[in-house]
Amino acid sequence: MRILGIETSCDETGIAIYDEDKGILSHQLYSQVKVHADYGGVVPELASRDHVRKTLPLIDKALKEAGCTADDIDAIAYTAGPGLVGALLVGSTVARGLAFAWNKPVVPVHHMEGHLLAPMLEDEVPEFPFIALLVSGGHSLLVEVQNIGEYTVLGESIDDAVGEAFDKTAKLMGLDYPGGPRLAKLAESGRTGIYKFPRPMTDRPGLDFSFSGLKTFAANTLRAEIDEANDENNEQVKADIAYAFQEAAVDTLVIKCKRALKQTGLKRLVIAGGVSANTELRAKLKELMTSLRGQVYYPRLEYCTDNGAMIAYAGLQRFKAGHIDDAAQVHPRWPLEELASVVK
Ligand code: KG4
Ligand code: ZN
């Protein structure tokens, strides 16, 4: 069985073809970073226009690379939400158009379920049940996963998502969009113990997160420490703030993961979404799971951020469960817990 996956929920056009026996046959990605760089963030209308330009040519390229034609494709999976409505509409419209032309079924996929299942594309896959930490630009979620489509959200951010906090803090420091990975890079030259940032919401019970205070803390520290007359000092101040910010964000996520594992008695942890590309976060969660005699699973770096492979994979699971929707609707807001199980 072969699935074409289409991802257009934000600023990346991702296309992939997944074969049930052979795995990913082709994986194409076009990042719109340059389109949005001048604006310091994603401009929804520009994102939609760029998806319009890129989606079909990338599908052609993917089919060629996979050495197949429309006849070899069993279903077309697309990201139906959550995401930017205009961007989602491009993917869904292309999916519906191709489905009509090729006479194939259409499978809507939840973007965060795509992220959550991305580690299944690796050699070593987690068994169910497990805890998933989903951390992206739009979401920070701790989820108990009993099976595909059986999700209990244990905690989520009450304000900014962690990726959003990375991006906003990076912007404050004058780093270009997308700021998250740049802030992480800057933190490498930061020194330990110079600034101490808070670990929000860790001093009370519960698994929810709050990250907007960290960004404010970074803004205040920056204001207090920057010396207009001393550029060299300022570069080090920024690196030290980046270090302290990242340390606090990662620590907070680790504390909450530990709590979720304790609460549920589970020993397997999956991390996925754009922020799971963060080296510090990966290392600290690995340390945690070693100390708990458990195991951590994460996707390879190219499948951490938005991509078509995760949509094709999740699409195959949904297709096998009969979850098709030829109307190709979109859901800009779509709680993960609304999804149906693939086994019940
Ligand atoms: O999953 P994703 O590609 O898109 C969304 O669904 O939002 O996640 C993008 C987010 C951005 O906020 C980006 O800054 C963040 O992931 N990100 C990182 C790193 N790489 C990507 N944040 C911290 N460290 C990184 N290495
Ligand atoms: Zn994403």
Coordinates of C-alpha atoms and ligand atoms in Angstrom, one line a residue:
M1 CA 0.0 0.0 0.0
R2 CA 1.3 3.5 -0.9
I3 CA 0.3 6.9 0.3
L4 CA 1.0 10.4 -1.0
G5 CA 1.4 12.8 2.0
I6 CA 0.9 16.6 1.6
E7 CA 1.8 19.0 4.4
T8 CA 1.0 22.7 4.0
S9 CA -0.1 23.8 7.5
C10 CA 2.4 26.6 8.0
D11 CA 5.6 27.7 6.3
E12 CA 6.9 24.4 4.8
T13 CA 5.6 22.6 1.8
G14 CA 6.3 18.9 2.5
I15 CA 5.5 16.0 0.2
A16 CA 6.3 12.4 0.6
I17 CA 5.4 8.9 -0.6
Y18 CA 5.2 6.2 2.0
D19 CA 5.1 2.5 1.1
E20 CA 3.8 0.1 3.8
D21 CA 6.6 -2.4 3.1
K22 CA 9.5 -0.3 1.9
G23 CA 9.0 2.9 4.0
I24 CA 9.6 6.4 2.7
L25 CA 10.2 6.3 -1.1
S26 CA 10.5 10.0 -1.5
H27 CA 10.5 13.0 0.8
Q28 CA 10.5 16.6 -0.6
L29 CA 10.6 19.8 1.4
Y30 CA 10.5 23.4 0.4
S31 CA 11.0 25.8 3.3
Q32 CA 9.6 29.3 3.0
V33 CA 12.2 30.8 5.4
K34 CA 13.4 33.4 2.8
V35 CA 9.8 34.5 2.0
H36 CA 9.1 35.4 5.6
A37 CA 12.6 36.5 6.8
D38 CA 12.1 40.2 6.1
Y39 CA 8.9 40.3 8.2
G40 CA 10.4 38.4 11.2
G41 CA 7.7 35.8 11.2
V42 CA 5.2 33.9 9.0
V43 CA 2.9 36.1 6.9
P44 CA -0.1 33.9 6.3
E45 CA -1.1 35.2 2.9
L46 CA 2.5 34.9 1.6
A47 CA 2.6 31.3 3.0
S48 CA -0.6 30.4 1.1
R49 CA 0.7 31.9 -2.2
D50 CA 4.0 30.0 -1.9
H51 CA 2.2 26.7 -1.2
V52 CA 0.2 27.3 -4.4
R53 CA 3.4 27.6 -6.3
K54 CA 5.3 24.7 -4.8
T55 CA 2.8 21.9 -4.0
L56 CA 2.2 20.4 -7.5
P57 CA 5.8 20.6 -8.7
L58 CA 7.0 18.9 -5.5
I59 CA 4.4 16.2 -6.0
D60 CA 5.7 15.6 -9.5
K61 CA 9.3 15.4 -8.2
A62 CA 8.2 13.0 -5.4
L63 CA 6.5 10.7 -7.9
K64 CA 9.6 10.7 -10.2
E65 CA 12.0 10.1 -7.3
A66 CA 9.8 7.2 -6.0
G67 CA 9.6 5.8 -9.5
C68 CA 5.9 5.6 -9.5
T69 CA 2.8 7.1 -11.2
A70 CA -0.6 7.9 -9.9
D71 CA -1.7 4.3 -10.5
D72 CA 0.7 3.2 -7.8
I73 CA -0.8 5.5 -5.2
D74 CA -3.6 4.1 -3.0
A75 CA -4.7 7.2 -1.2
I76 CA -3.9 10.9 -0.8
A77 CA -3.3 12.1 2.8
Y78 CA -3.2 15.9 3.6
T79 CA -2.8 18.0 6.7
A80 CA -6.4 19.0 7.6
G81 CA -5.4 21.1 10.7
P82 CA -4.5 22.6 13.0
G83 CA -2.7 25.4 11.1
L84 CA -3.2 28.6 9.0
V85 CA -6.5 28.3 7.2
G86 CA -5.2 29.6 3.8
A87 CA -2.2 27.4 3.9
L88 CA -4.3 24.3 4.9
L89 CA -6.7 25.1 2.1
V90 CA -4.0 24.8 -0.5
G91 CA -3.0 21.3 0.6
S92 CA -6.6 20.2 0.9
T93 CA -7.6 21.6 -2.5
V94 CA -4.7 19.9 -4.2
A95 CA -5.5 16.6 -2.4
R96 CA -9.2 16.8 -3.5
G97 CA -8.3 17.8 -7.1
L98 CA -5.8 14.9 -7.5
A99 CA -8.2 12.5 -5.8
F100 CA -10.9 13.5 -8.4
A101 CA -8.5 13.2 -11.3
W102 CA -6.9 10.0 -10.2
N103 CA -10.0 8.5 -8.6
K104 CA -8.4 7.9 -5.2
P105 CA -9.6 8.4 -1.7
V106 CA -8.6 11.3 0.5
V107 CA -7.4 11.0 4.1
P108 CA -7.4 14.0 6.4
V109 CA -4.5 14.0 8.9
H110 CA -4.1 15.9 12.2
H111 CA -0.8 17.8 12.1
M112 CA 0.1 17.0 15.7
E113 CA -0.7 13.3 15.2
G114 CA 1.7 13.4 12.3
H115 CA 4.4 14.8 14.6
L116 CA 3.5 12.3 17.3
L117 CA 3.9 9.3 15.0
A118 CA 7.1 10.6 13.3
P119 CA 9.3 8.4 15.5
M120 CA 7.5 5.4 13.9
L121 CA 9.5 6.1 10.7
E122 CA 12.7 5.1 12.6
D123 CA 14.2 1.6 13.0
E124 CA 13.5 1.4 16.7
V125 CA 9.8 2.3 17.3
P126 CA 8.1 2.8 20.7
E127 CA 5.5 0.3 21.7
F128 CA 2.1 1.6 23.0
P129 CA 1.3 3.0 25.5
F130 CA 3.8 5.9 25.9
I131 CA 4.0 9.5 26.9
A132 CA 4.5 12.0 24.1
L133 CA 6.0 15.5 24.5
L134 CA 4.8 17.5 21.5
V135 CA 6.7 20.7 21.2
S136 CA 6.4 23.0 18.1
G137 CA 5.9 26.6 17.2
G138 CA 2.1 26.4 17.8
H139 CA 1.8 23.7 20.5
S140 CA 3.3 22.4 23.7
L141 CA 1.5 19.2 24.8
L142 CA 2.0 16.3 27.1
V143 CA -0.1 13.4 25.9
E144 CA -0.7 9.9 27.1
V145 CA -0.9 7.7 24.0
Q146 CA -2.7 4.4 24.4
N147 CA -2.8 3.7 20.7
I148 CA -3.1 5.7 17.4
G149 CA -6.1 8.0 18.0
E150 CA -6.4 7.2 21.7
Y151 CA -5.0 10.3 23.3
T152 CA -5.4 11.9 26.7
V153 CA -3.9 15.4 26.9
L154 CA -2.2 15.6 30.4
G155 CA -0.9 19.1 30.1
E156 CA -0.6 22.0 27.6
S157 CA 0.7 25.5 27.5
I158 CA -1.7 28.1 28.9
D159 CA 0.0 30.9 26.8
D160 CA 2.9 30.7 24.3
A161 CA 4.0 27.4 22.9
V162 CA 7.7 26.6 23.7
G163 CA 8.8 27.1 20.1
E164 CA 7.0 30.4 20.0
A165 CA 8.8 31.5 23.2
F166 CA 12.1 30.5 21.6
D167 CA 11.2 32.5 18.4
K168 CA 10.0 35.6 20.3
T169 CA 13.1 35.7 22.6
A170 CA 15.3 35.3 19.6
K171 CA 13.6 38.2 18.0
L172 CA 14.2 40.4 21.1
M173 CA 17.9 39.6 20.7
G174 CA 17.9 40.7 17.1
L175 CA 18.2 37.2 15.7
D176 CA 16.6 36.5 12.3
Y177 CA 13.5 34.4 11.8
P178 CA 13.2 31.4 12.4
G179 CA 14.8 32.2 15.8
G180 CA 14.5 28.9 17.7
P181 CA 17.5 27.1 16.1
R182 CA 19.5 30.4 16.0
L183 CA 18.9 31.0 19.8
A184 CA 20.0 27.4 20.5
K185 CA 23.2 28.1 18.5
L186 CA 23.9 31.3 20.3
A187 CA 23.4 29.5 23.7
E188 CA 26.4 27.4 22.8
S189 CA 28.7 30.4 23.5
G190 CA 26.7 31.3 26.7
R191 CA 28.2 30.7 30.1
T192 CA 26.6 28.7 32.9
G193 CA 25.5 30.3 36.1
I194 CA 25.5 33.9 34.9
Y195 CA 21.7 34.4 34.8
K196 CA 19.0 32.3 36.6
F197 CA 15.7 32.2 34.8
P198 CA 12.5 30.9 36.5
R199 CA 11.1 27.4 35.8
P200 CA 7.4 28.5 35.3
M201 CA 4.6 26.5 36.9
T202 CA 7.0 23.8 38.3
D203 CA 6.4 24.9 42.0
R204 CA 2.8 23.7 41.9
P205 CA 1.1 20.4 41.0
G206 CA -0.1 19.8 37.5
L207 CA 1.3 19.3 34.0
D208 CA 0.4 22.5 32.2
F209 CA 3.1 24.9 30.9
S210 CA 3.5 28.6 30.7
F211 CA 6.3 30.1 28.6
S212 CA 5.4 33.7 28.0
G213 CA 7.0 34.8 31.3
L214 CA 10.4 33.4 30.2
K215 CA 10.3 35.7 27.2
T216 CA 9.5 38.7 29.5
F217 CA 12.3 37.7 31.8
A218 CA 14.7 37.6 28.9
A219 CA 13.4 41.1 27.7
N220 CA 14.0 42.6 31.2
T221 CA 17.4 41.0 31.6
L222 CA 18.4 42.3 28.2
R223 CA 17.3 45.8 29.0
A224 CA 19.2 45.8 32.3
E225 CA 22.4 44.3 31.0
I226 CA 22.9 45.9 27.6
D227 CA 25.5 48.6 27.5
E228 CA 25.1 50.6 24.3
A229 CA 28.8 51.6 24.4
N230 CA 30.2 48.1 24.7
D231 CA 29.4 45.8 21.7
E232 CA 31.7 43.1 22.8
N233 CA 30.0 42.9 26.2
N234 CA 26.6 42.9 24.5
E235 CA 27.4 39.8 22.4
Q236 CA 28.4 37.9 25.5
V237 CA 25.3 39.2 27.4
K238 CA 23.1 37.9 24.6
A239 CA 24.8 34.5 24.6
D240 CA 24.5 34.2 28.4
I241 CA 20.8 35.1 28.2
A242 CA 20.2 32.6 25.4
Y243 CA 21.9 30.0 27.5
A244 CA 19.8 30.8 30.6
F245 CA 16.6 30.9 28.6
Q246 CA 17.2 27.6 26.9
E247 CA 18.3 26.0 30.2
A248 CA 15.1 27.1 31.9
A249 CA 12.8 26.0 29.0
V250 CA 14.5 22.6 28.8
D251 CA 14.5 22.1 32.6
T252 CA 10.8 23.0 32.7
L253 CA 10.0 20.4 30.0
V254 CA 12.1 17.8 31.7
I255 CA 10.4 18.3 35.1
K256 CA 7.0 18.0 33.5
C257 CA 7.9 14.9 31.6
K258 CA 9.2 13.3 34.8
R259 CA 5.9 14.1 36.5
A260 CA 3.8 12.7 33.6
L261 CA 5.8 9.5 33.6
K262 CA 5.5 9.1 37.4
Q263 CA 1.8 9.9 37.3
T264 CA 1.1 7.2 34.6
G265 CA 3.7 4.7 35.6
L266 CA 4.9 4.6 31.9
K267 CA 8.6 4.2 31.0
R268 CA 8.5 5.2 27.3
L269 CA 8.8 8.8 26.2
V270 CA 8.4 10.2 22.7
I271 CA 9.5 13.7 21.8
A272 CA 8.4 15.3 18.5
G273 CA 7.7 18.6 16.8
G274 CA 10.1 21.3 15.8
V275 CA 11.6 21.9 19.2
S276 CA 12.5 18.2 19.5
A277 CA 15.4 19.1 17.2
N278 CA 16.9 21.0 20.2
T279 CA 20.1 19.2 21.1
E280 CA 20.0 20.2 24.8
L281 CA 16.4 19.0 25.2
R282 CA 17.3 15.6 23.6
A283 CA 20.3 15.2 25.8
K284 CA 18.5 16.1 29.0
L285 CA 15.5 13.8 28.2
K286 CA 17.9 11.0 27.4
E287 CA 19.6 11.5 30.8
L288 CA 16.2 11.4 32.5
M289 CA 15.1 8.2 30.8
T290 CA 18.4 6.5 31.6
S291 CA 18.0 7.4 35.3
L292 CA 14.4 6.0 35.2
R293 CA 15.5 2.9 33.3
G294 CA 13.2 3.8 30.5
Q295 CA 13.6 4.8 26.9
V296 CA 13.3 8.0 24.9
Y297 CA 12.3 8.0 21.2
Y298 CA 12.6 10.9 18.8
P299 CA 12.5 11.3 15.0
R300 CA 15.6 12.1 12.9
L301 CA 16.2 15.8 12.6
E302 CA 14.5 16.2 9.2
Y303 CA 11.3 14.6 10.6
C304 CA 11.3 16.8 13.7
T305 CA 10.2 20.0 11.9
D306 CA 7.2 20.0 9.5
N307 CA 7.5 17.4 6.7
G308 CA 5.4 15.3 4.4
A309 CA 6.7 11.9 5.6
M310 CA 4.9 12.1 8.9
I311 CA 1.7 13.0 7.1
A312 CA 2.0 10.1 4.7
Y313 CA 2.8 7.7 7.6
A314 CA -0.2 8.9 9.8
G315 CA -2.3 8.9 6.6
L316 CA -1.6 5.2 6.0
Q317 CA -2.7 4.3 9.5
R318 CA -5.9 6.4 9.1
F319 CA -6.6 5.0 5.7
K320 CA -6.3 1.4 6.9
A321 CA -8.9 2.2 9.6
G322 CA -11.2 3.6 6.9
H323 CA -11.0 7.2 8.0
I324 CA -11.4 8.9 4.6
D325 CA -13.1 12.2 3.8
D326 CA -13.4 13.1 0.1
A327 CA -14.7 16.5 1.0
A328 CA -11.2 17.4 2.1
Q329 CA -12.3 19.8 4.8
V330 CA -9.9 21.8 6.9
H331 CA -9.9 22.5 10.7
P332 CA -7.6 25.4 11.7
R333 CA -8.4 24.6 15.3
W334 CA -8.7 20.9 16.1
P335 CA -8.2 19.4 19.5
L336 CA -6.1 16.2 19.4
E337 CA -8.5 14.4 21.7
E338 CA -11.3 14.7 19.1
L339 CA -9.6 12.1 16.9
A340 CA -11.1 8.6 16.6
S341 CA -9.1 5.5 17.5
V342 CA -7.8 3.4 14.7
V343 CA -8.5 0.2 16.6
K344 CA -11.9 0.6 18.1
Ligands
KG4_1 O1 6.9 21.6 14.1 P1 7.4 22.8 13.5 O2 8.3 22.7 12.3 O3 6.2 23.8 13.1 C1 5.0 23.9 13.8 O4 4.2 23.0 13.7 O5 5.0 24.9 14.5 O6 8.1 23.7 14.7 C2 8.7 24.9 14.5 C3 9.2 25.4 15.8 C4 9.7 26.9 15.7 O7 9.2 27.6 16.8 C5 11.2 26.7 15.7 O8 11.9 27.9 16.2 C6 11.4 25.6 16.7 O9 10.4 24.7 16.2 N1 12.7 24.9 16.6 C7 13.6 24.9 17.6 C8 14.8 24.3 17.1 N2 14.5 23.9 15.8 C9 13.2 24.3 15.5 N3 13.6 25.4 18.8 C10 14.6 25.3 19.6 N4 15.8 24.7 19.2 C11 15.9 24.1 18.0 N5 17.0 23.5 17.6
ZN2 ZN 4.6 21.2 13.1

